[in-house]
Short mmCIF file of C-alpha atoms and ligand atoms in Angstrom, two decimals:
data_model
loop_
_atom_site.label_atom_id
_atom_site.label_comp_id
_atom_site.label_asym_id
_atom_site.label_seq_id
_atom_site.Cartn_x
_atom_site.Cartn_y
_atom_site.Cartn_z
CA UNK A 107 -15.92 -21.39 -35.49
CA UNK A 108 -16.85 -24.47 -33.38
CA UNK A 109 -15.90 -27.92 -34.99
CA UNK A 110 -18.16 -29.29 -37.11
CA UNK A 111 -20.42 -32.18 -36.37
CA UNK A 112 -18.77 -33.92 -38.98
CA UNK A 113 -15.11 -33.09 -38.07
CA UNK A 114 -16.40 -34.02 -34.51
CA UNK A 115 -18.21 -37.37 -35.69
CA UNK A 116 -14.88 -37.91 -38.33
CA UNK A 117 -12.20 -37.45 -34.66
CA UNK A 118 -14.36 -39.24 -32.74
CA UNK A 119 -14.85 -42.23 -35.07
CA UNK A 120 -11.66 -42.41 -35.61
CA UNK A 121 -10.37 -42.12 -32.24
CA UNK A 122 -12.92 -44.89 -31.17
CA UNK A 123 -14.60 -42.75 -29.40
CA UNK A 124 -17.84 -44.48 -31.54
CA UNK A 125 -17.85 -48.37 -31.28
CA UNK A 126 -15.41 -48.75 -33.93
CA UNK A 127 -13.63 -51.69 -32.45
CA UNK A 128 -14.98 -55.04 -33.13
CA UNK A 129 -15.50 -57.41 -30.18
CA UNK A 130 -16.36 -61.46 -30.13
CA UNK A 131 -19.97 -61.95 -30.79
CA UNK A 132 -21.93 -62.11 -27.95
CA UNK A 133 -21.87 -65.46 -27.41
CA UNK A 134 -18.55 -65.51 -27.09
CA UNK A 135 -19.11 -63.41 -24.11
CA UNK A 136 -21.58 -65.75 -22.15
CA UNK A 137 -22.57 -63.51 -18.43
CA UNK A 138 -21.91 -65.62 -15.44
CA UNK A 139 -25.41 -66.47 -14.91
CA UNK A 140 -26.73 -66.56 -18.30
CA UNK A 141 -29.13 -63.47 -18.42
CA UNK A 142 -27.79 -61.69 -21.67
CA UNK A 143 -25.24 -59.76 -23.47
CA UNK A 144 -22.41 -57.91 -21.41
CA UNK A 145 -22.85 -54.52 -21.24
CA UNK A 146 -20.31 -52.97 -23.53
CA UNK A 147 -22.75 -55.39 -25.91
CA UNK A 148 -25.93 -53.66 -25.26
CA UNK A 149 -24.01 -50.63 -25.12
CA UNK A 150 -22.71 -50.61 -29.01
CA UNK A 151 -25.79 -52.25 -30.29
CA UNK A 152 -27.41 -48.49 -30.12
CA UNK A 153 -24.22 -46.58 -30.55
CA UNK A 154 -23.04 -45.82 -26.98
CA UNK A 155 -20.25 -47.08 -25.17
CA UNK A 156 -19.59 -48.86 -21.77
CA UNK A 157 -16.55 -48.92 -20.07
CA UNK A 158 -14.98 -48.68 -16.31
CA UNK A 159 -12.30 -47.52 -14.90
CA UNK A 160 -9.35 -49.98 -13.12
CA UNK A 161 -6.05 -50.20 -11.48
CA UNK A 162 -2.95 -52.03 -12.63
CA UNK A 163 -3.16 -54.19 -9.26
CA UNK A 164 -6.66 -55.43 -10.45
CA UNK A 165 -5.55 -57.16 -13.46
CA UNK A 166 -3.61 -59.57 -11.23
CA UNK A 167 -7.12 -61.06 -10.27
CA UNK A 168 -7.85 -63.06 -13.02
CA UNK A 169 -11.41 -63.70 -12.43
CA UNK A 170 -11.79 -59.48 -12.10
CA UNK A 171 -9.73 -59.12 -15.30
CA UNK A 172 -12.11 -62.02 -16.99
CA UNK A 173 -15.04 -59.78 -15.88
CA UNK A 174 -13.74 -56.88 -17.05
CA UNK A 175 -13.21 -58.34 -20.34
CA UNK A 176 -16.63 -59.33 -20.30
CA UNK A 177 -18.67 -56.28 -19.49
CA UNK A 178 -16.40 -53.32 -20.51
CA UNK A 179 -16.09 -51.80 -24.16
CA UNK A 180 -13.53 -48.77 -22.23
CA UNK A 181 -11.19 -48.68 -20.14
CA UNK A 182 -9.85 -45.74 -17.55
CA UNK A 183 -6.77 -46.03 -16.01
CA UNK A 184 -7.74 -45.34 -12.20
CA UNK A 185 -4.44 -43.38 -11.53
CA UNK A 186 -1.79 -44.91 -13.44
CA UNK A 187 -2.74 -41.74 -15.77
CA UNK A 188 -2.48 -38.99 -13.28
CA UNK A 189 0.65 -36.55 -13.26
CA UNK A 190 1.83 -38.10 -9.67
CA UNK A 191 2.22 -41.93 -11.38
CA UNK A 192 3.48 -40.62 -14.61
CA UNK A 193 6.08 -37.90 -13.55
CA UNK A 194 7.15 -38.26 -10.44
CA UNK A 195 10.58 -36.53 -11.23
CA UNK A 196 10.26 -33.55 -13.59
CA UNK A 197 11.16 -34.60 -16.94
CA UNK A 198 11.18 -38.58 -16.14
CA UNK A 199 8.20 -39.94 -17.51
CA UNK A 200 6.80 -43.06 -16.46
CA UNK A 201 4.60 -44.39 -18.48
CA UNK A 202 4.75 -48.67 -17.48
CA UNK A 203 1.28 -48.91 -15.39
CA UNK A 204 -0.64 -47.15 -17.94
CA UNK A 205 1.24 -48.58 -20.54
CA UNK A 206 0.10 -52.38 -18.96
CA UNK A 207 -3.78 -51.21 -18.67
CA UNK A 208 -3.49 -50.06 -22.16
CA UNK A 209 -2.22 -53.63 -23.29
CA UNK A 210 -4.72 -55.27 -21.58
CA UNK A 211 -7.38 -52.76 -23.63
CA UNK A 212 -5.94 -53.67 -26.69
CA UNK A 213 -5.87 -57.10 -26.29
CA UNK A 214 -9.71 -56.92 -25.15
CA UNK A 215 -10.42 -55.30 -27.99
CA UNK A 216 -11.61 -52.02 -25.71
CA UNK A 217 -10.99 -48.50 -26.53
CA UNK A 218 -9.14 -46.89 -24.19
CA UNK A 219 -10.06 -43.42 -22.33
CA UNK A 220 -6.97 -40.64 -20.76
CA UNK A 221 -7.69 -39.41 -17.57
CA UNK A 222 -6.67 -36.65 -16.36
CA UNK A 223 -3.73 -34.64 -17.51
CA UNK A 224 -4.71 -31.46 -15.75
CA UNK A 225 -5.65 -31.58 -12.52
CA UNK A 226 -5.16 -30.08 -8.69
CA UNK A 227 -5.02 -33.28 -7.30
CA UNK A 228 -2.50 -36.22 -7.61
CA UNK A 229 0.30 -34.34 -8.78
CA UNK A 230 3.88 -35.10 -7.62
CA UNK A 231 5.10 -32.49 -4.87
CA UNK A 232 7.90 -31.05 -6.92
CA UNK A 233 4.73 -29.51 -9.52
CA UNK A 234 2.86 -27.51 -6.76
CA UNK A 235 6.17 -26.28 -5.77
CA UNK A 236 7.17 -25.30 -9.03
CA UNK A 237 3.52 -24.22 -9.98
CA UNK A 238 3.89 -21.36 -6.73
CA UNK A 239 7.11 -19.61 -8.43
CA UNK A 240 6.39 -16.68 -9.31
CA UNK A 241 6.43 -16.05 -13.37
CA UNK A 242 6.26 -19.84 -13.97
CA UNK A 243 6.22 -21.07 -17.05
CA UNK A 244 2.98 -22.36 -18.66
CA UNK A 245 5.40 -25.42 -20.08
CA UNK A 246 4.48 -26.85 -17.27
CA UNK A 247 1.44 -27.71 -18.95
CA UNK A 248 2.07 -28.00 -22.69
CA UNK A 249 5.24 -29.96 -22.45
CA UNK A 250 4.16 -32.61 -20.05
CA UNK A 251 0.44 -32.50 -22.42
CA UNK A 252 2.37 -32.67 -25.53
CA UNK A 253 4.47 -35.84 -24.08
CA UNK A 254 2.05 -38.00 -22.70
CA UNK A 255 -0.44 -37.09 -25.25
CA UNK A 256 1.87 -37.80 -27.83
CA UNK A 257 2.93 -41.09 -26.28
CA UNK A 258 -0.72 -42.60 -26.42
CA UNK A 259 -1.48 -40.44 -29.92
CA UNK A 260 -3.68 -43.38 -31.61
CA UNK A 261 -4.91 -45.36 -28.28
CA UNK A 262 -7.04 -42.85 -26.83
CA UNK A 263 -10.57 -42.34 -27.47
CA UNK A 264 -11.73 -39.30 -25.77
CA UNK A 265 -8.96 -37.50 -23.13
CA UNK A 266 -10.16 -35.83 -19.70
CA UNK A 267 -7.93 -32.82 -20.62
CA UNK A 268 -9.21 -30.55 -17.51
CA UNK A 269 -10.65 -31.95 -14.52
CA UNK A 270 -12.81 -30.24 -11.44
CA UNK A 271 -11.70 -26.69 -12.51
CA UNK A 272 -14.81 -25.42 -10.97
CA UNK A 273 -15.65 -24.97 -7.38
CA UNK A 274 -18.02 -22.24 -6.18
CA UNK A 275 -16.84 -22.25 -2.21
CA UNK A 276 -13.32 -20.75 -3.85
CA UNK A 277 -15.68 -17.34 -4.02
CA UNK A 278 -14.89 -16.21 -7.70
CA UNK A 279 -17.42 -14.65 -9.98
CA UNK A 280 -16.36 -17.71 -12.51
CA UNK A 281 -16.89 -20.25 -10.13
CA UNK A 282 -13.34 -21.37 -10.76
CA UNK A 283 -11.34 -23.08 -8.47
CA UNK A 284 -8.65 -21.32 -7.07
CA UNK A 285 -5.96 -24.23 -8.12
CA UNK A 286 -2.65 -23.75 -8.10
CA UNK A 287 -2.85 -23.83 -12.10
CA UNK A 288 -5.21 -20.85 -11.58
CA UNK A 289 -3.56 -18.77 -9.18
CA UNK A 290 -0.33 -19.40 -11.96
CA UNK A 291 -2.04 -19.13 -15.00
CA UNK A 292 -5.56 -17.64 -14.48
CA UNK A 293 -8.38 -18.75 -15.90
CA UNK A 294 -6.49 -19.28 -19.35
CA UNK A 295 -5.01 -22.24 -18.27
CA UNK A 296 -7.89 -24.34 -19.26
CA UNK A 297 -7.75 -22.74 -22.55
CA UNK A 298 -4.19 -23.29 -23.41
CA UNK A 299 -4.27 -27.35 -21.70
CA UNK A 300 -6.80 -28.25 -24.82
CA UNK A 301 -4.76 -26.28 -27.08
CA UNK A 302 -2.06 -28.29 -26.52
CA UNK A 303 -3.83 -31.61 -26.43
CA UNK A 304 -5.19 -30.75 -29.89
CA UNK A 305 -1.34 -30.14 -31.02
CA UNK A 306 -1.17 -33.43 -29.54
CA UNK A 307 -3.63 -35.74 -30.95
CA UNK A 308 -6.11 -33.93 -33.54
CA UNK A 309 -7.92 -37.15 -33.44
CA UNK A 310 -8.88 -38.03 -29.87
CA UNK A 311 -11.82 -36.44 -28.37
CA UNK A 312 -11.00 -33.36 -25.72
CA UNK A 313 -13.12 -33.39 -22.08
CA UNK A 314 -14.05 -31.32 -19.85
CA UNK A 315 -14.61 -33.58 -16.57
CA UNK A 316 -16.48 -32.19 -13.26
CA UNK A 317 -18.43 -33.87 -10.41
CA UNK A 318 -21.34 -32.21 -8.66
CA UNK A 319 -23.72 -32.14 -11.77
CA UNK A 320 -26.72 -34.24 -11.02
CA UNK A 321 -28.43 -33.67 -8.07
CA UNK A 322 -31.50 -30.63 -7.40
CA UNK A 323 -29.72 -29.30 -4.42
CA UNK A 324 -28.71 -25.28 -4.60
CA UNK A 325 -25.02 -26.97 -4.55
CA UNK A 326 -25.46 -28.65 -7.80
CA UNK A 327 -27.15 -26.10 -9.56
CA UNK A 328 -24.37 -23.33 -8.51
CA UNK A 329 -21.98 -25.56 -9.79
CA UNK A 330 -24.07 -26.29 -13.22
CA UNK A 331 -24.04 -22.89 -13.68
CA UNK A 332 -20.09 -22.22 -12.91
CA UNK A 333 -19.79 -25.17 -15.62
CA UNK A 334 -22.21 -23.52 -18.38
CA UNK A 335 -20.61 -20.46 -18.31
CA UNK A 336 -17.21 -22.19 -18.59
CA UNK A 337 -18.72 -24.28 -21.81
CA UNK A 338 -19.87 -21.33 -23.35
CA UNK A 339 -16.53 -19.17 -22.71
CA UNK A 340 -14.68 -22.33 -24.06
CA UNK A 341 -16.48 -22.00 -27.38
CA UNK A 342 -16.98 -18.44 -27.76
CA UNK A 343 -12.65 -18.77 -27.89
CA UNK A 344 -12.96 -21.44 -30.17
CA UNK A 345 -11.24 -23.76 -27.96
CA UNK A 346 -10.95 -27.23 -28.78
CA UNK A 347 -13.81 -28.98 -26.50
CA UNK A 348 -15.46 -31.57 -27.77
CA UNK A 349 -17.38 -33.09 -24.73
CA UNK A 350 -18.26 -32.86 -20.93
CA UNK A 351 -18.00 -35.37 -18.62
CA UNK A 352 -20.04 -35.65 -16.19
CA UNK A 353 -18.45 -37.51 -13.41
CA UNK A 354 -21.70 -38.91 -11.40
CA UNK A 355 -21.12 -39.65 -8.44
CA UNK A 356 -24.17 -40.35 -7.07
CA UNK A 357 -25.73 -40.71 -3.79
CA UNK A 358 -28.65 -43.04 -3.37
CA UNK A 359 -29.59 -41.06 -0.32
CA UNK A 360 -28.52 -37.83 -0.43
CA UNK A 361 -29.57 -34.59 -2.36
CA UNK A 362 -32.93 -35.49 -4.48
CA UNK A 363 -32.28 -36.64 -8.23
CA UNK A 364 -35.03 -34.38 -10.58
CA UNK A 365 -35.11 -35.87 -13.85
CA UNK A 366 -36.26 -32.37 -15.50
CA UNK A 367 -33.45 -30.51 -13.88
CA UNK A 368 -30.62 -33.30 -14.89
CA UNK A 369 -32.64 -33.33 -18.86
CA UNK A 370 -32.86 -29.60 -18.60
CA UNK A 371 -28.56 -28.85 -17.99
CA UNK A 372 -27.84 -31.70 -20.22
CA UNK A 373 -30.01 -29.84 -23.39
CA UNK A 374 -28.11 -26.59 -22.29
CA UNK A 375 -24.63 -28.66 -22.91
CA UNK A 376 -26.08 -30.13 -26.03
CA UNK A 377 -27.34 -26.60 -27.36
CA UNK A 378 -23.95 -25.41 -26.93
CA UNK A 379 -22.50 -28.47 -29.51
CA UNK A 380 -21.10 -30.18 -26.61
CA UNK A 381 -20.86 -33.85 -26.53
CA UNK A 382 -21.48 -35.50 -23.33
CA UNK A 383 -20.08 -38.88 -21.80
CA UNK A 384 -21.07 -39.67 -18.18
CA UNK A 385 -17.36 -40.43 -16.54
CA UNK A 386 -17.47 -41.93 -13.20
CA UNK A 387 -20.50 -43.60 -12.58
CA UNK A 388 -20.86 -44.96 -9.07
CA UNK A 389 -24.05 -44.50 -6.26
CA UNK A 390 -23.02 -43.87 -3.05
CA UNK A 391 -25.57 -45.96 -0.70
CA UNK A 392 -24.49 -45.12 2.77
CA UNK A 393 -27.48 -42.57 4.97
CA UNK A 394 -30.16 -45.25 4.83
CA UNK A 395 -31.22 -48.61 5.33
CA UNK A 396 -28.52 -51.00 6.20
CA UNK A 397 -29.72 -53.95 4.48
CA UNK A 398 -27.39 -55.08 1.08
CA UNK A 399 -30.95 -56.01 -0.13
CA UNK A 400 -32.64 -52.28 0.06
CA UNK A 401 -29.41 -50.53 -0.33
CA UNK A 402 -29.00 -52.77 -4.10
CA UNK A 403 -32.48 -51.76 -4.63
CA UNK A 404 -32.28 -47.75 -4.05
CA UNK A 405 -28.58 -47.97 -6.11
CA UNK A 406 -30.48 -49.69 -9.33
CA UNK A 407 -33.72 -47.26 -8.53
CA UNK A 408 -31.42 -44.60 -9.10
CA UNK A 409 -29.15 -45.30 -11.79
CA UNK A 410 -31.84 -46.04 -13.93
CA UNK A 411 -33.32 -42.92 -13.29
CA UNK A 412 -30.08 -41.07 -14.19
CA UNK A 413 -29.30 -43.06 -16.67
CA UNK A 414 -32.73 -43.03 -18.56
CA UNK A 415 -32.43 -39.16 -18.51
CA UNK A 416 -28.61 -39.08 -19.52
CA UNK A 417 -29.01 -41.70 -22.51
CA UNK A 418 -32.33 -39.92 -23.84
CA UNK A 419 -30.35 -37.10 -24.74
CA UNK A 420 -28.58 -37.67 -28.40
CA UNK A 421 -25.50 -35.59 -27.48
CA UNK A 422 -24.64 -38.57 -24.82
CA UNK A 423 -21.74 -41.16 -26.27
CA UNK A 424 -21.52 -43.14 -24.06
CA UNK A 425 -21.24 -44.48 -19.89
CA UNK A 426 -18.39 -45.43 -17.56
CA UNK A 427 -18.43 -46.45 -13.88
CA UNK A 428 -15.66 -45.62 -11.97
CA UNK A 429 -15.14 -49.24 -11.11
CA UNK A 430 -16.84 -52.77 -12.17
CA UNK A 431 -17.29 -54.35 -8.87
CA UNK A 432 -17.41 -53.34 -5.37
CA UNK A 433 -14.38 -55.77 -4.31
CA UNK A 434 -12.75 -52.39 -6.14
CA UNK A 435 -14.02 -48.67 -5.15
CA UNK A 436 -12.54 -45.76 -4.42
CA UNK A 437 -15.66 -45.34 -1.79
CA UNK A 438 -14.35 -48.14 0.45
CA UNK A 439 -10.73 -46.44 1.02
CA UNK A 440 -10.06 -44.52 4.54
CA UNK A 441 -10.50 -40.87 2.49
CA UNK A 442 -14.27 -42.28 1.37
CA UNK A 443 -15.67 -44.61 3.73
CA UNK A 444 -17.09 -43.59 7.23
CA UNK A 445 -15.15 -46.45 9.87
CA UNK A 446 -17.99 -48.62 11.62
CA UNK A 447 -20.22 -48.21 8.42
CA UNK A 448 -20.96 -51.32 6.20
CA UNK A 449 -19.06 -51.55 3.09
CA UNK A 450 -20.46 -49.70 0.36
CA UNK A 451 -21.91 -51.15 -2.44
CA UNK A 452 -21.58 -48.25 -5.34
CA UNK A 453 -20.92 -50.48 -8.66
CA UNK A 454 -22.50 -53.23 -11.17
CA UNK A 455 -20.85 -56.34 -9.87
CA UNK A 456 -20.70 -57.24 -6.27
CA UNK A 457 -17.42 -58.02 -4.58
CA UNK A 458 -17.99 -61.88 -5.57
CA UNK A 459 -18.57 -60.49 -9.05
CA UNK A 460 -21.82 -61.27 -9.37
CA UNK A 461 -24.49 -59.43 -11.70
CA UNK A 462 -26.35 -56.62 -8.93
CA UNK A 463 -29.59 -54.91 -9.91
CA UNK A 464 -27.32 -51.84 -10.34
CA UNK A 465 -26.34 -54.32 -13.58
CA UNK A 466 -29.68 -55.10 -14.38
CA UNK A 467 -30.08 -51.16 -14.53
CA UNK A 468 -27.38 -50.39 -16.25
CA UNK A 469 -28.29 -52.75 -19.24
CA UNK A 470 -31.62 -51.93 -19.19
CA UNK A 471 -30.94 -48.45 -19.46
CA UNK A 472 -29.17 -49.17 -22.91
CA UNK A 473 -31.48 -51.84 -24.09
CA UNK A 474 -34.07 -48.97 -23.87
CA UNK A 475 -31.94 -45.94 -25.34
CA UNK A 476 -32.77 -44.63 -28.65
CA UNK A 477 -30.02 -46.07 -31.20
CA UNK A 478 -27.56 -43.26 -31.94
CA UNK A 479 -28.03 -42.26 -35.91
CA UNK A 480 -24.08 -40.07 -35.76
CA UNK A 481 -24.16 -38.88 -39.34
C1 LIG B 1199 -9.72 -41.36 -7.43
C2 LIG B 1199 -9.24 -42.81 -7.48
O1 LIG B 1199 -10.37 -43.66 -7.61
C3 LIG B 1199 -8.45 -43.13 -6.23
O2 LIG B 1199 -7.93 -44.46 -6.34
C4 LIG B 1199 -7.31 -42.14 -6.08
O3 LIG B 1199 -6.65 -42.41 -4.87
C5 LIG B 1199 -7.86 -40.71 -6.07
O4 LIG B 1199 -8.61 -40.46 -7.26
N1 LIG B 1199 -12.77 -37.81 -9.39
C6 LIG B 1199 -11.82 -38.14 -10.30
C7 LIG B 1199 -11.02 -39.37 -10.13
O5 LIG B 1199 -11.70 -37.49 -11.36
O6 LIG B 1199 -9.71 -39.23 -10.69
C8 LIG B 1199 -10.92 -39.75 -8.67
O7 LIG B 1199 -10.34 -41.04 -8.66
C9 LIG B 1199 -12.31 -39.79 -8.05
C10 LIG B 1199 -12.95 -38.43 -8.12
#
């Protein structure tokens, strides 16, 4: 029996997942230049939350930290979260860089998201080594999920539980990606990760979290179907998803955007009593024009597309970049950023953490939303 609406609206309020937190009035929370309330302000005022992701190095920079005060409502902990930060040594947890972005949520009044405690990447070496015995154990997932859940049990809003499971290229009929967690565990080790995050925390709200959502491309729209049929598999077990996140990472000049194909896989999530929280906002503006001024433009063109579409569904919660300003993105390290090319320019703030029309987007967006009515 899927959870009820009201159990879901009942974990979710109370794991923050819903504005519960009360921040300074707004003008408490002037923006640099004057032109309205932050965004985690517009955000709440109709329900929804805003929120970014950062780094423990970040905080150091006290005018980012003041802006990130500012604007966000949530808070992601870049990596400090990820298996490879937390256990490096099996057994020995290390939990002091999340712990630190988790302080400086709570002292910000911000809710706090977990991300990602199952997932093929970032994982210290001795894992994939022990993950390729054969007849491991599947401890390897509940005891590490039952420890760090259980250490943040009351801080954490919403969990990515399972990220990127799916990828299409790996040739299965599921559309699963041949991990090492699936080639030790089949396809049941998604199931048995949120059953032990539920044993964990029955309050904080359980994620599915993929990329490759949002664009019309045949790419997309293999892997929207690879994620459906996971969904509905998910609930036909009765396993305890609440929400998908949809990671989008967006390219402001790559596959085509379609509005009615985005709405249209969104209302298939929703019809299956999905939540939905968009997880990693950022626009990719590199394949056109070089100019900061045309590149700013097609980034806020964009995002307010996406984000008009996302936010106009009721299922949606909320919105989180995966970043604040472009002094920090993932897109500008070695792994994401073609040498020779200009820096990109992916996220709200620019790297003097000023206000871009990717901002003026984002807020826009919300001031335009439909106020959520969660009963
Ligand atoms: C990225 C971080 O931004 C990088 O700093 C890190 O080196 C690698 O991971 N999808 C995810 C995120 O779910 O965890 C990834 O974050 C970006 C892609």
């Amino acid at each position: 029996m899927p959870i009820s609406r009201r159990t879901f609206l009942r974990s979710a309020a109370a794991s923050a997942l819903l504005p519960v937190v009360e921040r300074p009035p707004t003008h408490l929370l002037p923006g640099p230049d004057g032109d309205g309330p932050p965004l985690a302000e517009r955000a709440a005022r109709k329900g929804l939350f805003y929120g970014c992701c950062a780094a423990t190095a970040y905080l150091d920079d006290a005018g980012f930290a003041q802006a990130l005060g500012r604007e966000a409502g949530v808070l992601v902990p870049e990596w400090e979260g990820k298996r490879g930060r937390i256990e490096r040594r099996p057994g020995v947890y290390d939990y002091s860089a999340a712990d630190r972005l988790a302080g400086f949520a709570r002292r910000h009044l911000m809710a706090l998201r977990g991300h990602a405690l199952v997932w093929h990447l970032s994982n210290p070496g001795w894992l994939d080594e022990a993950l390729s015995v054969p007849g491991a154990s599947d401890r390897l997932i509940t005891d590490y999920i039952a420890r760090v859940v259980g250490h943040y049990r009351g801080q954490i809003q919403s969990w990515d539980v399972v990220n990127e499971a799916v990828e299409v290229e790996d040739g299965r009929p599921d559309g699963l990606r041949a991990s090492p967690w699936l080639k030790a565990f089949g396809p049941g080790y998604i199931d048995t990760a949120f059953h032990a995050a539920r044993r964990a925390d029955a309050d904080a709200v359980l994620v599915y979290n993929d990329y490759g959502l949002s664009a019309a491309d045949p790419w997309s729209a293999s892997r929207r179907r690879a994620v459906l049929a996971l969904l509905t598999g998910l609930r036909r077990r009765d396993t305890p998803c609440h929400a998908l996140g949809i990671q989008g990472h967006l390219r402001a000049f790559g596959p085509r955007f379609d509005p009615d194909v985005f709405r249209r896989f969104l209302a298939e999530v929703a019809a299956l009593r999905y939540r939905i929280i968009i997880t990693e906002l950022d626009v990719r503006d590199d394949g056109g024009p070089t100019a900061p001024a045309a590149r700013d433009r097609a980034v806020a063109d964009l995002t307010r597309r996406y984000l008009d579409v996302a936010l106009d569904q009721p299922a949606t919660l909320g919105v989180v970049t995966w970043g604040l300003s472009d002094r920090y993105t993932w897109l500008a390290t070695p792994a994401e950023h073609r040498p020779g090319t200009p820096p990109p320019r992916p996220l709200p703030l620019d790297d003097a953490l000023r206000r871009k029309p990717m901002w003026h987007a984002i807020a826009a967006a919300f001031d335009t939303a439909r106020p959520r009515t969660h009963g």
